[in-house]
Amino acid sequence: MPDEAVRIESLTKVYPGGIRALEDVSLTVRTGEFLVVLGLSGSGKSTLLRCVNRLIDPTAGRIWIFGHEITAAEGSQLRTSRAQIGMIFQQFNLVRRHSVLLNVLSGSLGRAPFFRSLVTRFPEEEAERARACLERVDLGGRGASRADALSGGQQQRVAIARALMQQPSLILADEPVASLDPALRHSVMRHIEALNRDEGMTVICTLHDIDLIQRYATRMVALRDGMLVYEGGPDEFDGETFKEIYGQDAVPTSTLTT
Amino acid sequence: MTDPTQNAATPVPGWRRNLTRLQAIGIDIVLWVLALLMTEFLVIAFSGRRGPTGLLVTPEEVLLLLHYGVMAVAAVMLAMAWHLARGILGAPPGGALVYGLPEEEQDVPWSQTFRGWFVALLIQLTLFTGWLITEVQLVTFLTKFSKASDIIRGLLHPSGEILQQGLVLLVQTIFLAFMATAFAIPFAFVLSFLAARNLTRRNRLTRLAYTLVRAGMNFTRAVEPLVWALIFISWVGIGPFAGVLALWVHSVAALVKLYSEQVENIDPGPVEAITATGASAIQVLRYGVVPQVIPPFLSFTIYRWDINVRMSTIIGFVGGGGIGYILKPRVDLGQWGEVGTLVLLIAITVWVMDILSAKIRERIV
Ligand SMILES: Nc1ncnc2c1ncn2[C@@H]1O[C@H](COP(=O)(O)OP(=O)(O)OP(=O)(O)O)[C@@H](O)[C@H]1O
Ligand SMILES: [Mg+2]
């Protein structure tokens, strides 16, 4: 595994309509890091994460994932790169009418036999693996339930299992706990942490709560108006840096969300 | 980050300003032409020189076409004059429509502006002209009801003789509608993804497909099923199959519109999530889009079957099979008792279909 998980060079994204969401962002993420991206609402965090797996096409700049330039990839090359990158969303983004197991299995679409995948027939070893992934997020018995029958915290764990199913080397998590009750946040974050610590997956995660950041991050960067304004380790991070990033009126609380 | 409004403040290029000005004047020219034509029409109609609908031009009257030219020139001049004199007369309607009303005219009641009177006059003229052109005869309508009472009596006393034949053809009607709907589903299903903007905007080829499918379906839908029936009757001959084909074509176009609107309304979240797993476009469609649209698709399809049952009656009138086929000659011959039986059969079917389809759709969504 190369030492550099992600290298971003001069990344700029201008949305149609002229909104400059990212402005010349350069950043390197080392393998095994748990990088937290912070910044105010609208500062470009989601845009940055979505550029990394090309859900959004950048306007300018280049991105390498484990040495392969994803910004130059097309077609099956791009899909292979994407399959290496698991993504977790604020709104879980499960297929609500599919079963929990099928949702997890869809994490293997990148390598699944094409025609069989269209009729939702997956190889038995994949089904085996999907059940194991569900075990990992403590949802072993729920494979047959419809996804929308689960609670928010459970749905997000299914989403984590789906990402895990990809057997990725990199996880992108965009505010993975922002739609959850504060009491549930650690239970979800613990699973993401486990991927990072036990499986050695690199994690890039956007978070807002200062205690979550201090608890899980190994390094953080901050965006303001699309520009990289801060980079540092968790030890240097305190109330003062927080105010610098979020503005002087901001109060660091554990429940601050957007 | 740049404020989006800054971009909006970039100066409007000169040609664009001239274009809107032309647009405003263009609208006024059209309005003046309409006003002049309708005035002329009324004058002609009341002077009795021609019948009320006698505006058609005969060969001898071709010379008269000249006066349309004169009228157009007059309209152009009037519109231009108003635009130049808008300081005195107030904004003309075209200008008001294209630029919006100028500040000082915004709260003035219509009766105090030249524009208000002009528009009021146009509406009056349209009403009068419409009255003459559609040959409205209020007196006849109110006094000659007795002539229709035979029909009403017949409808109220349905004859039993035709019941059996009617029932057989009613079954044919329902199946005709069913086959047309069933054939339409796979075509509409595939086309609807190409007709959805959110799925097609990322790539040039699919954008082209979007434009083509949209245009094609809009055209197909604009042609009445009755016309399609006539086309297919000359193609495959009189009978229910022609009706199936006619309703099929129309249903595909109608369903593509309804389906694609649903596709455009899906939650983009699952689509993103499936794309992020490295799935191919078809897999994204299968896992991210299709599960979200199945319930509304089913609902619209049942609704369409319901509509097709109604339409197939009319299709039968021109020879497209179904119950309309035996209804038409009985209407022509004035056998109102039998017509009554058939109309009753159709009414009951439509009513039952309506209730059933509402119930099923309630269940699904
Ligand atoms: N699809 C889009 N089209 C146009 N503008 C967009 C789009 N998505 C985001 N933006 C704009 O880009 C800027 C950055 O958005 P982004 O979603 O990356 O911010 P964020 O930091 O994730 O905010 P939040 O914390 O609210 O999620 C915002 O000004 C937003 O309005
Ligand atoms: Mg965001």
mmCIF file of N, CA, C and O in Angstrom, chain B residues 50 54-65 68:
data_model
loop_
_atom_site.group_PDB
_atom_site.id
_atom_site.type_symbol
_atom_site.label_atom_id
_atom_site.label_comp_id
_atom_site.label_asym_id
_atom_site.label_seq_id
_atom_site.Cartn_x
_atom_site.Cartn_y
_atom_site.Cartn_z
ATOM 1 N N ARG B 50 -71.418 39.092 -46.249
ATOM 2 C CA ARG B 50 -71.043 37.686 -46.293
ATOM 3 C C ARG B 50 -71.670 36.993 -45.093
ATOM 4 O O ARG B 50 -72.070 37.634 -44.130
ATOM 5 N N GLY B 54 -68.023 33.500 -43.407
ATOM 6 C CA GLY B 54 -67.583 33.617 -44.790
ATOM 7 C C GLY B 54 -66.264 34.316 -44.962
ATOM 8 O O GLY B 54 -66.068 35.045 -45.933
ATOM 9 N N LEU B 55 -65.337 34.101 -44.078
ATOM 10 C CA LEU B 55 -64.047 34.771 -44.231
ATOM 11 C C LEU B 55 -63.146 34.060 -45.220
ATOM 12 O O LEU B 55 -62.133 34.586 -45.620
ATOM 13 N N LEU B 56 -63.545 32.830 -45.622
ATOM 14 C CA LEU B 56 -62.695 32.082 -46.552
ATOM 15 C C LEU B 56 -62.553 32.824 -47.866
ATOM 16 O O LEU B 56 -63.506 33.419 -48.371
ATOM 17 N N VAL B 57 -61.390 32.765 -48.397
ATOM 18 C CA VAL B 57 -61.094 33.545 -49.591
ATOM 19 C C VAL B 57 -61.380 32.713 -50.839
ATOM 20 O O VAL B 57 -60.860 31.622 -50.999
ATOM 21 N N THR B 58 -62.236 33.208 -51.724
ATOM 22 C CA THR B 58 -62.486 32.547 -53.011
ATOM 23 C C THR B 58 -61.532 33.141 -54.041
ATOM 24 O O THR B 58 -60.963 34.215 -53.816
ATOM 25 N N PRO B 59 -61.364 32.428 -55.171
ATOM 26 C CA PRO B 59 -60.383 32.919 -56.153
ATOM 27 C C PRO B 59 -60.584 34.384 -56.512
ATOM 28 O O PRO B 59 -59.614 35.138 -56.642
ATOM 29 N N GLU B 60 -61.860 34.800 -56.660
ATOM 30 C CA GLU B 60 -62.080 36.203 -57.045
ATOM 31 C C GLU B 60 -61.653 37.158 -55.944
ATOM 32 O O GLU B 60 -61.387 38.322 -56.192
ATOM 33 N N GLU B 61 -61.641 36.624 -54.744
ATOM 34 C CA GLU B 61 -61.339 37.523 -53.637
ATOM 35 C C GLU B 61 -59.859 37.606 -53.314
ATOM 36 O O GLU B 61 -59.461 38.264 -52.372
ATOM 37 N N VAL B 62 -59.065 36.850 -54.130
ATOM 38 C CA VAL B 62 -57.636 36.827 -53.832
ATOM 39 C C VAL B 62 -57.079 38.239 -53.794
ATOM 40 O O VAL B 62 -56.250 38.586 -52.961
ATOM 41 N N LEU B 63 -57.582 39.066 -54.722
ATOM 42 C CA LEU B 63 -57.130 40.444 -54.759
ATOM 43 C C LEU B 63 -57.303 41.109 -53.402
ATOM 44 O O LEU B 63 -56.507 41.929 -52.979
ATOM 45 N N LEU B 64 -58.392 40.676 -52.746
ATOM 46 C CA LEU B 64 -58.682 41.273 -51.455
ATOM 47 C C LEU B 64 -57.570 41.024 -50.450
ATOM 48 O O LEU B 64 -57.423 41.736 -49.481
ATOM 49 N N LEU B 65 -56.778 39.942 -50.694
ATOM 50 C CA LEU B 65 -55.683 39.627 -49.781
ATOM 51 C C LEU B 65 -54.809 40.847 -49.556
ATOM 52 O O LEU B 65 -54.181 40.999 -48.527
ATOM 53 N N TYR B 68 -55.110 42.497 -46.392
ATOM 54 C CA TYR B 68 -54.429 41.955 -45.202
ATOM 55 C C TYR B 68 -53.054 42.595 -45.060
ATOM 56 O O TYR B 68 -52.605 42.901 -43.958
#
